Coordinates of C-alpha atoms in Angstrom, one line a residue:
M157 CA 22.9 -17.7 40.4
E158 CA 25.6 -17.2 39.2
D159 CA 26.2 -19.3 35.7
G160 CA 23.6 -20.6 32.8
F161 CA 24.3 -24.8 34.3
E162 CA 22.3 -23.4 37.4
K163 CA 19.8 -21.8 36.5
E164 CA 18.8 -24.5 33.9
E165 CA 19.4 -26.1 36.7
L166 CA 16.9 -24.5 38.4
A167 CA 14.3 -23.6 35.5
E168 CA 14.4 -27.6 35.4
D169 CA 13.1 -28.4 39.0
V170 CA 10.5 -25.6 39.4
Q171 CA 9.1 -26.6 36.6
S172 CA 9.3 -30.0 37.4
D173 CA 8.0 -28.3 41.4
V174 CA 4.7 -27.3 39.8
L175 CA 4.2 -28.8 36.8
Q176 CA 5.0 -32.3 38.7
N177 CA 3.7 -31.7 41.7
Q178 CA 6.6 -32.6 43.2
T179 CA 5.9 -33.3 47.4
R180 CA 9.5 -30.6 47.8
P181 CA 8.4 -27.5 49.1
K182 CA 7.7 -24.8 46.2
M183 CA 9.9 -22.1 45.6
S184 CA 8.8 -19.0 47.5
V185 CA 7.6 -15.3 45.2
E186 CA 11.2 -14.2 46.2
E187 CA 13.2 -16.6 45.8
V188 CA 11.0 -16.3 41.3
Y189 CA 11.7 -13.2 41.2
A190 CA 15.3 -13.1 42.2
L191 CA 15.6 -14.8 39.4
A192 CA 13.7 -13.1 36.8
R193 CA 15.8 -9.6 38.4
H194 CA 19.3 -11.6 37.4
C195 CA 17.7 -12.8 34.2
R196 CA 17.1 -8.9 33.3
E197 CA 20.4 -8.0 34.5
E198 CA 21.8 -10.6 32.0
R199 CA 19.1 -9.1 29.7
D200 CA 17.8 -13.0 28.9
Y201 CA 13.7 -11.8 29.0
Q202 CA 12.7 -14.6 27.7
M203 CA 13.8 -16.9 30.3
E204 CA 12.4 -13.6 32.3
A205 CA 9.3 -14.0 31.1
Y206 CA 9.6 -18.0 32.0
W207 CA 9.7 -17.4 35.6
Y208 CA 7.4 -15.3 35.6
E209 CA 5.0 -17.4 34.4
M210 CA 5.1 -20.2 36.2
L211 CA 4.8 -18.3 39.2
L212 CA 2.2 -17.5 37.5
M213 CA 0.5 -20.8 37.9
Y214 CA 0.4 -20.7 41.4
R215 CA -2.4 -21.8 42.8
D216 CA -2.2 -19.3 46.2
I217 CA -1.0 -16.1 44.7
E218 CA -1.9 -12.6 45.6
K219 CA -4.3 -11.1 43.4
E220 CA -1.6 -7.8 43.7
V221 CA 0.9 -10.4 43.3
L222 CA -0.7 -11.6 40.5
I223 CA -1.3 -9.0 38.8
A224 CA 1.9 -7.1 38.9
T225 CA 3.6 -10.6 37.7
Q226 CA 1.3 -10.0 34.9
Y227 CA 1.7 -6.5 33.7
F228 CA 6.6 -8.0 34.5
C229 CA 5.8 -10.9 31.9
G230 CA 3.9 -9.1 29.5
E231 CA 6.9 -6.6 30.1
A232 CA 9.4 -9.3 29.5
Y233 CA 7.7 -10.7 26.7
F234 CA 7.6 -6.8 25.2
D235 CA 11.5 -6.1 25.7
A236 CA 12.6 -10.2 23.8
G237 CA 10.2 -9.1 21.1
N238 CA 7.4 -11.1 21.1
E239 CA 4.3 -8.5 21.2
K240 CA 1.8 -10.9 20.7
E241 CA 2.1 -12.5 24.7
A242 CA 3.3 -9.1 25.7
L243 CA -0.2 -7.4 25.1
H244 CA -1.9 -10.6 25.9
W245 CA -0.5 -10.3 30.3
F246 CA -0.2 -6.5 29.6
E247 CA -4.4 -7.3 29.3
Q248 CA -4.6 -9.1 32.1
A249 CA -3.4 -6.7 34.5
A250 CA -4.9 -3.9 32.8
R251 CA -8.3 -5.5 33.2
Q252 CA -8.1 -6.2 36.8
G253 CA -6.4 -2.1 36.8
H254 CA -2.9 -1.9 37.0
K255 CA -2.2 1.7 35.3
K256 CA 0.6 0.6 33.7
A257 CA -0.5 -2.0 31.7
K258 CA -3.2 0.4 30.1
L259 CA -1.2 2.7 28.9
K260 CA 0.8 -0.1 27.7
C261 CA -2.1 -1.4 25.9
G262 CA -3.3 1.2 24.9
Q263 CA -0.3 2.6 23.4
M264 CA 0.3 -0.5 21.4
F265 CA -3.0 -1.0 19.7
A266 CA -2.7 2.5 18.8
Q267 CA 0.5 1.1 16.9
S268 CA -2.0 -0.9 14.1
K269 CA -3.7 0.7 11.5
D270 CA -6.3 -1.2 12.1
E271 CA -9.8 0.2 12.8
K272 CA -10.3 -2.1 16.0
D273 CA -7.1 -1.9 17.0
Q274 CA -7.7 2.0 17.6
E275 CA -11.0 2.1 19.3
K276 CA -8.9 -0.1 21.7
A277 CA -6.2 2.0 22.2
L278 CA -8.7 4.7 23.2
Y279 CA -10.7 3.0 25.2
W280 CA -7.9 1.7 27.0
L281 CA -5.7 5.6 27.2
E282 CA -9.1 6.7 28.0
Q283 CA -9.8 5.1 31.4
V284 CA -5.5 6.3 31.4
A285 CA -6.4 9.3 30.7
E286 CA -9.2 9.7 34.3
E287 CA -6.7 8.8 36.4
G288 CA -4.4 12.4 36.1
N289 CA -1.6 11.8 32.6
P290 CA -2.0 15.3 31.0
E291 CA 0.1 13.8 27.6
I292 CA -2.3 10.9 28.1
Q293 CA -5.3 13.0 28.1
H294 CA -4.8 16.0 25.0
L295 CA -3.7 11.6 23.2
C296 CA -7.3 11.5 24.3
G297 CA -8.8 15.5 22.4
D298 CA -6.8 14.6 19.8
M299 CA -7.8 10.9 18.8
N300 CA -11.1 12.3 19.2
C301 CA -11.4 14.8 17.1
Q302 CA -9.8 13.1 14.5
G303 CA -11.7 10.9 14.6
R304 CA -9.3 7.8 15.7
G305 CA -10.5 4.5 17.4
T306 CA -13.9 6.6 17.4
K307 CA -16.7 9.2 15.7
V308 CA -15.4 11.8 15.2
N309 CA -16.0 13.6 18.6
Y310 CA -15.4 17.3 19.5
T311 CA -16.7 17.8 23.1
R312 CA -15.4 14.7 24.0
A313 CA -12.2 15.7 22.5
L314 CA -12.4 19.3 24.0
Y315 CA -13.2 17.7 27.6
W316 CA -9.8 15.9 27.2
Y317 CA -8.4 19.6 26.4
E318 CA -10.2 20.7 29.1
K319 CA -8.9 18.5 31.5
A320 CA -5.3 19.0 30.1
A321 CA -5.1 22.3 29.8
P322 CA -4.6 23.3 34.0
W323 CA -0.7 21.4 33.2
G324 CA -0.9 20.7 29.5
D325 CA 1.7 21.9 27.1
A326 CA 1.3 24.5 24.3
S327 CA 0.0 22.4 22.2
T328 CA -2.6 21.1 24.4
Q329 CA -3.1 24.8 25.0
Y330 CA -3.1 25.4 21.1
A331 CA -5.5 23.0 20.5
R332 CA -7.9 23.9 23.2
G333 CA -8.3 27.8 21.9
M334 CA -8.7 26.3 18.4
M335 CA -11.5 24.4 19.2
Y336 CA -13.0 28.0 20.7
Y337 CA -12.3 30.0 18.1
I338 CA -13.8 27.7 15.4
G339 CA -16.7 26.6 17.7
E340 CA -16.1 22.2 17.4
G341 CA -18.0 20.7 20.1
I342 CA -18.8 23.6 21.8
K343 CA -20.1 27.3 20.8
A344 CA -17.8 29.6 19.7
D345 CA -15.9 32.0 22.0
H346 CA -13.7 34.0 20.5
A347 CA -11.5 36.1 23.9
K348 CA -11.5 32.4 25.5
A349 CA -9.9 31.2 22.8
F350 CA -7.9 33.9 22.5
D351 CA -6.8 33.3 26.7
Y352 CA -5.5 29.5 25.4
L353 CA -3.6 30.3 22.1
K354 CA -2.0 33.4 24.6
K355 CA -0.5 30.8 26.4
A356 CA 0.6 28.9 24.5
A357 CA 2.2 31.3 21.8
G358 CA 4.2 32.0 25.4
G359 CA 5.5 28.8 25.5
N360 CA 6.6 29.5 21.8
H361 CA 3.6 27.5 19.3
V362 CA 3.9 28.8 16.3
Q363 CA 1.0 27.8 15.1
A364 CA -0.4 29.9 18.3
Q365 CA 2.0 33.0 18.0
Y366 CA 0.8 33.1 13.5
Q367 CA -3.2 32.7 15.2
C368 CA -2.4 35.2 17.8
G369 CA -0.4 37.9 15.2
W370 CA -4.3 36.9 13.3
M371 CA -6.5 38.5 15.9
Y372 CA -4.2 40.8 17.2
Q373 CA -4.6 43.0 13.8
H374 CA -8.0 42.3 13.5
G375 CA -9.8 42.5 16.9
E376 CA -10.7 39.0 17.3
G377 CA -10.9 38.0 21.1
T378 CA -9.4 40.5 21.5
W379 CA -8.1 44.9 21.3
K380 CA -6.8 45.5 18.2
N381 CA -3.9 45.8 18.4
P382 CA -1.5 46.3 14.9
K383 CA 2.0 46.4 17.1
K384 CA 1.0 43.1 18.9
A385 CA 0.3 41.0 15.9
F386 CA 3.7 42.4 13.9
K387 CA 5.5 41.1 16.7
N388 CA 3.8 37.3 17.0
Y389 CA 3.8 37.1 12.7
E390 CA 7.9 38.1 13.5
E391 CA 7.9 35.8 16.3
A392 CA 6.4 33.1 14.5
V393 CA 8.2 34.1 11.6
R394 CA 11.2 32.6 13.6
N395 CA 9.6 29.8 14.5
G396 CA 9.7 28.6 10.8
H397 CA 5.6 29.8 9.5
L398 CA 6.0 30.8 6.1
G399 CA 2.4 32.4 6.7
A400 CA 3.4 34.9 8.1
L401 CA 6.3 35.5 6.3
Y402 CA 3.5 36.1 3.9
Q403 CA 1.5 38.5 6.9
L404 CA 4.4 40.1 8.0
G405 CA 4.3 41.4 4.7
G406 CA 1.0 42.6 3.8
M407 CA 1.8 44.7 7.4
Y408 CA 5.0 46.5 5.4
Y409 CA 2.8 46.8 2.5
H410 CA 0.1 48.3 4.4
G411 CA 1.9 50.7 7.5
E412 CA 0.2 48.1 9.3
G413 CA 2.4 47.9 13.1
V414 CA 4.7 49.1 10.9
K415 CA 5.6 52.3 9.3
K416 CA 5.0 52.0 5.1
D417 CA 8.2 50.3 3.5
K418 CA 6.6 49.0 -0.1
K419 CA 9.9 48.3 -1.2
R420 CA 10.3 46.1 1.9
A421 CA 7.3 44.9 1.9
L422 CA 8.3 43.7 -1.9
S423 CA 11.3 42.9 -0.5
I424 CA 9.2 39.3 2.2
Y425 CA 7.1 39.2 -0.9
Q426 CA 9.7 37.5 -3.0
E427 CA 11.5 36.0 0.7
A428 CA 8.0 34.5 0.9
G429 CA 7.0 33.5 -3.2
N430 CA 11.2 32.0 -3.8
K431 CA 10.3 29.7 -0.4
G432 CA 6.3 28.4 -2.1
E433 CA 3.3 30.4 -0.3
V434 CA 1.4 31.1 -3.7
N435 CA -0.5 34.5 -2.2
A436 CA 3.6 35.8 -2.6
Q437 CA 4.1 34.6 -5.5
L438 CA 0.6 35.8 -6.4
Q439 CA 2.0 39.5 -4.5
C440 CA 5.3 40.1 -6.2
G441 CA 3.3 39.9 -9.3
W442 CA 0.1 43.0 -9.1
M443 CA 3.9 45.0 -7.5
Y444 CA 6.3 44.0 -10.9
Y445 CA 3.2 45.0 -13.1
H446 CA 2.2 48.0 -10.9
G447 CA 5.6 49.0 -9.9
E448 CA 5.2 49.6 -5.8
G449 CA 7.8 49.3 -4.0
T450 CA 9.8 48.5 -7.5
K451 CA 9.7 49.8 -11.2
K452 CA 7.4 48.6 -13.6
D453 CA 8.2 45.3 -14.4
R454 CA 5.6 43.6 -16.8
Q455 CA 8.0 40.2 -17.4
K456 CA 8.6 39.8 -13.7
A457 CA 5.0 40.4 -13.5
L458 CA 4.0 37.4 -15.2
D459 CA 7.2 35.3 -13.8
W460 CA 5.3 35.5 -10.9
F461 CA 2.1 34.3 -12.4
E462 CA 2.9 31.8 -13.6
K463 CA 4.8 30.4 -10.1
A464 CA 1.8 31.2 -8.1
G465 CA -0.1 29.2 -11.5
S466 CA 1.7 26.2 -10.5
G467 CA 0.0 25.9 -7.7
D468 CA -3.7 26.5 -7.9
C469 CA -4.2 29.7 -7.5
V470 CA -6.4 30.4 -10.1
K471 CA -6.0 34.5 -9.6
A472 CA -3.0 33.6 -10.9
W473 CA -4.0 31.4 -13.6
L474 CA -6.9 34.5 -15.5
L475 CA -4.0 37.1 -15.0
C476 CA -1.4 34.3 -16.6
G477 CA -4.4 34.2 -19.2
K478 CA -5.6 37.6 -20.0
M479 CA -1.2 38.6 -20.3
Y480 CA -0.8 36.1 -22.5
Y481 CA -3.9 37.0 -24.8
K482 CA -2.6 40.6 -24.8
G483 CA 0.6 40.3 -25.2
V484 CA 1.6 42.4 -21.8
G485 CA 4.9 41.5 -20.7
T486 CA 5.3 39.2 -23.1
D487 CA 5.0 38.7 -27.8
K488 CA 0.9 37.6 -27.4
N489 CA 0.7 33.4 -27.1
Y490 CA -3.4 32.2 -27.8
A491 CA -1.7 28.9 -27.6
K492 CA -0.1 29.9 -23.6
A493 CA -4.0 31.9 -22.8
L494 CA -6.5 28.9 -23.6
Y495 CA -3.7 26.8 -21.2
W496 CA -4.3 28.8 -18.3
C497 CA -7.8 30.9 -19.1
E498 CA -9.0 26.4 -20.1
K499 CA -7.5 26.4 -15.8
A500 CA -9.3 29.3 -14.6
A501 CA -12.5 28.6 -16.4
K502 CA -12.8 25.0 -14.8
A503 CA -12.8 26.7 -11.8
S504 CA -16.4 26.9 -11.2
D505 CA -16.4 28.2 -8.0
S506 CA -14.0 30.8 -8.5
P507 CA -15.1 34.8 -9.3
E508 CA -12.6 35.0 -12.6
N509 CA -14.4 31.8 -14.0
A510 CA -16.7 34.3 -16.6
E511 CA -13.9 36.4 -17.8
A512 CA -12.1 32.9 -18.4
K513 CA -14.4 31.0 -20.1
Y514 CA -15.5 34.5 -22.7
I515 CA -11.2 34.4 -23.2
C516 CA -11.0 30.7 -24.3
G517 CA -14.5 31.8 -26.3
T518 CA -13.1 33.7 -28.4
L519 CA -10.2 31.9 -29.2
Y520 CA -12.7 29.2 -29.8
A521 CA -14.7 31.2 -32.2
T522 CA -11.9 33.0 -33.4
G523 CA -9.5 29.6 -33.9
E524 CA -7.1 31.0 -32.6
G525 CA -4.2 29.7 -30.2
V526 CA -6.6 26.3 -30.9
E527 CA -8.9 24.5 -34.4
E528 CA -11.6 27.1 -35.1
D529 CA -14.6 25.4 -33.4
K530 CA -18.2 27.9 -33.4
E531 CA -20.6 26.4 -32.2
K532 CA -17.5 25.0 -29.2
G533 CA -16.8 29.1 -28.6
L534 CA -20.8 30.1 -28.4
D535 CA -20.8 28.6 -25.1
L536 CA -18.5 29.3 -23.8
M537 CA -19.8 33.1 -24.1
R538 CA -23.5 32.4 -23.8
E539 CA -21.8 30.6 -20.4
A540 CA -20.6 34.0 -19.7
A541 CA -22.6 36.1 -20.4
R542 CA -24.6 33.4 -18.2
Q543 CA -22.9 35.0 -15.4
G544 CA -23.3 38.2 -15.9
Y545 CA -20.1 38.4 -17.9
R546 CA -21.0 41.3 -20.3
P547 CA -17.8 42.3 -23.1
A548 CA -19.9 38.7 -23.7
K549 CA -23.1 39.6 -23.3
F550 CA -21.6 42.0 -25.4
A551 CA -20.0 40.4 -28.2
L552 CA -23.2 37.4 -28.4
R553 CA -24.8 40.6 -29.1
F554 CA -23.0 42.4 -31.7
K555 CA -19.6 40.5 -32.9
F556 CA -21.5 37.1 -32.8
P557 CA -24.8 37.4 -33.7
R558 CA -27.7 34.5 -34.6

C-alpha cells in the first residue's frame, strides 16, 4: 500500500468483510499486520489501532496472536494520545499474562493520584517485579515503604529491596541498608546495614556516602575509623551534601581523622552556614562568641545566631533573646529580647524553654519592652520554677514575693 487512497479503500474492504460477513475470503493475520505496520511507519497511529481492532473481531484468531494484538492495539492508541483506550487494551493483554502489558498498566496507573489507581499500579508492578525486573522491584519497595497503593508495609518493602539488591543500583542498596539501620520491617542490624550502605556509597550514592561517614565516625556496624569517616564526608561534600560539609567542620574542630584546625573549621562552618545549614550557623555564632578560630566578635556571633534563628533553631532563639536582654554584642533591646524568648518559650519540649519563660516573665512583670502585665509575668516565672529553673525560684522568693 503506497498511498492514502489505497489504504482507505482497503479499510472499507476489511470493514465490509469482517462486519458484514461477505462471501469473499477475509484477510489473513499477516496481511492485517502488514497494514498496521505500514500505518506505524506513516505515524498514523489511529489507523493502526483500527486494523488491530478489526483483527480482534476475528473469532478464530489464535490465543497468542490475540494477546499480542491486544497489546499492539493499546500501544497504537497510546501513541495516538488516547490513553483511556490504550489502558483498556493493555489491561486485556495483561490479564492474559502479557509481560509488557503488565508493565504498561502499572506505569500508567502509577501516574494517577487516585488511591484506587495507585492500588492497581502496585498490583501490576508487583507481577512484573516477580518476573525479575530489578528497577521495578525497587519501585515496588518504594511504594510499600511510602504507602503508595497500599498501607505502609516495611516487611513487604524489604522483600522487594532484597530481591532487587543482587542486581539493583546504588539507590536499592541504600534503601535496603537504611531499613536494616533503622529497623524498619526487620530487626535492626547495623553490620548488615553498613554492608549495603558501603556498596551504595561505592556507587556514588551521596546519602550513602554521608551515612557511611557517620557510621565510621561513631563505630556503628563497623570499627570506628575517623579517617575513613572524613573521606566519606569529603566524597558526600563533592556531591553537594550540606550535612556532610557541617560534619567536616566538626572533624576539623575536634581533630577527628584530621589535624585539629579551628580556623579551618570556622571557614567550613561559614560555607555551610551561608548555604543555609542551621547547625553550622549556630556553631559559627559560638565560635565568634568565644573567639575560637578567630577573634571574639559578639556582634558577628549575634548575626549568626539570628541566621540560625530564622531556620527554627530553638537554641538560637534563646541565645538571641539573652544577648538582646543583656546587651551583649548589641545595645539592650527588650522588645527584641521578648520576641526571641517568646519563640523559645513556646517550644514546650525544649530544654531552653524554662529560661526563656523566666526572661519573658521578668519583662512582663517589670514592663520592660512590653506593656506591664505583672500577673502574666509571674505566671511565666512560676512555670519556669516548676520546670526546675533556679533563677525563677529565686526571683519568686525574693524579687516578687507574694
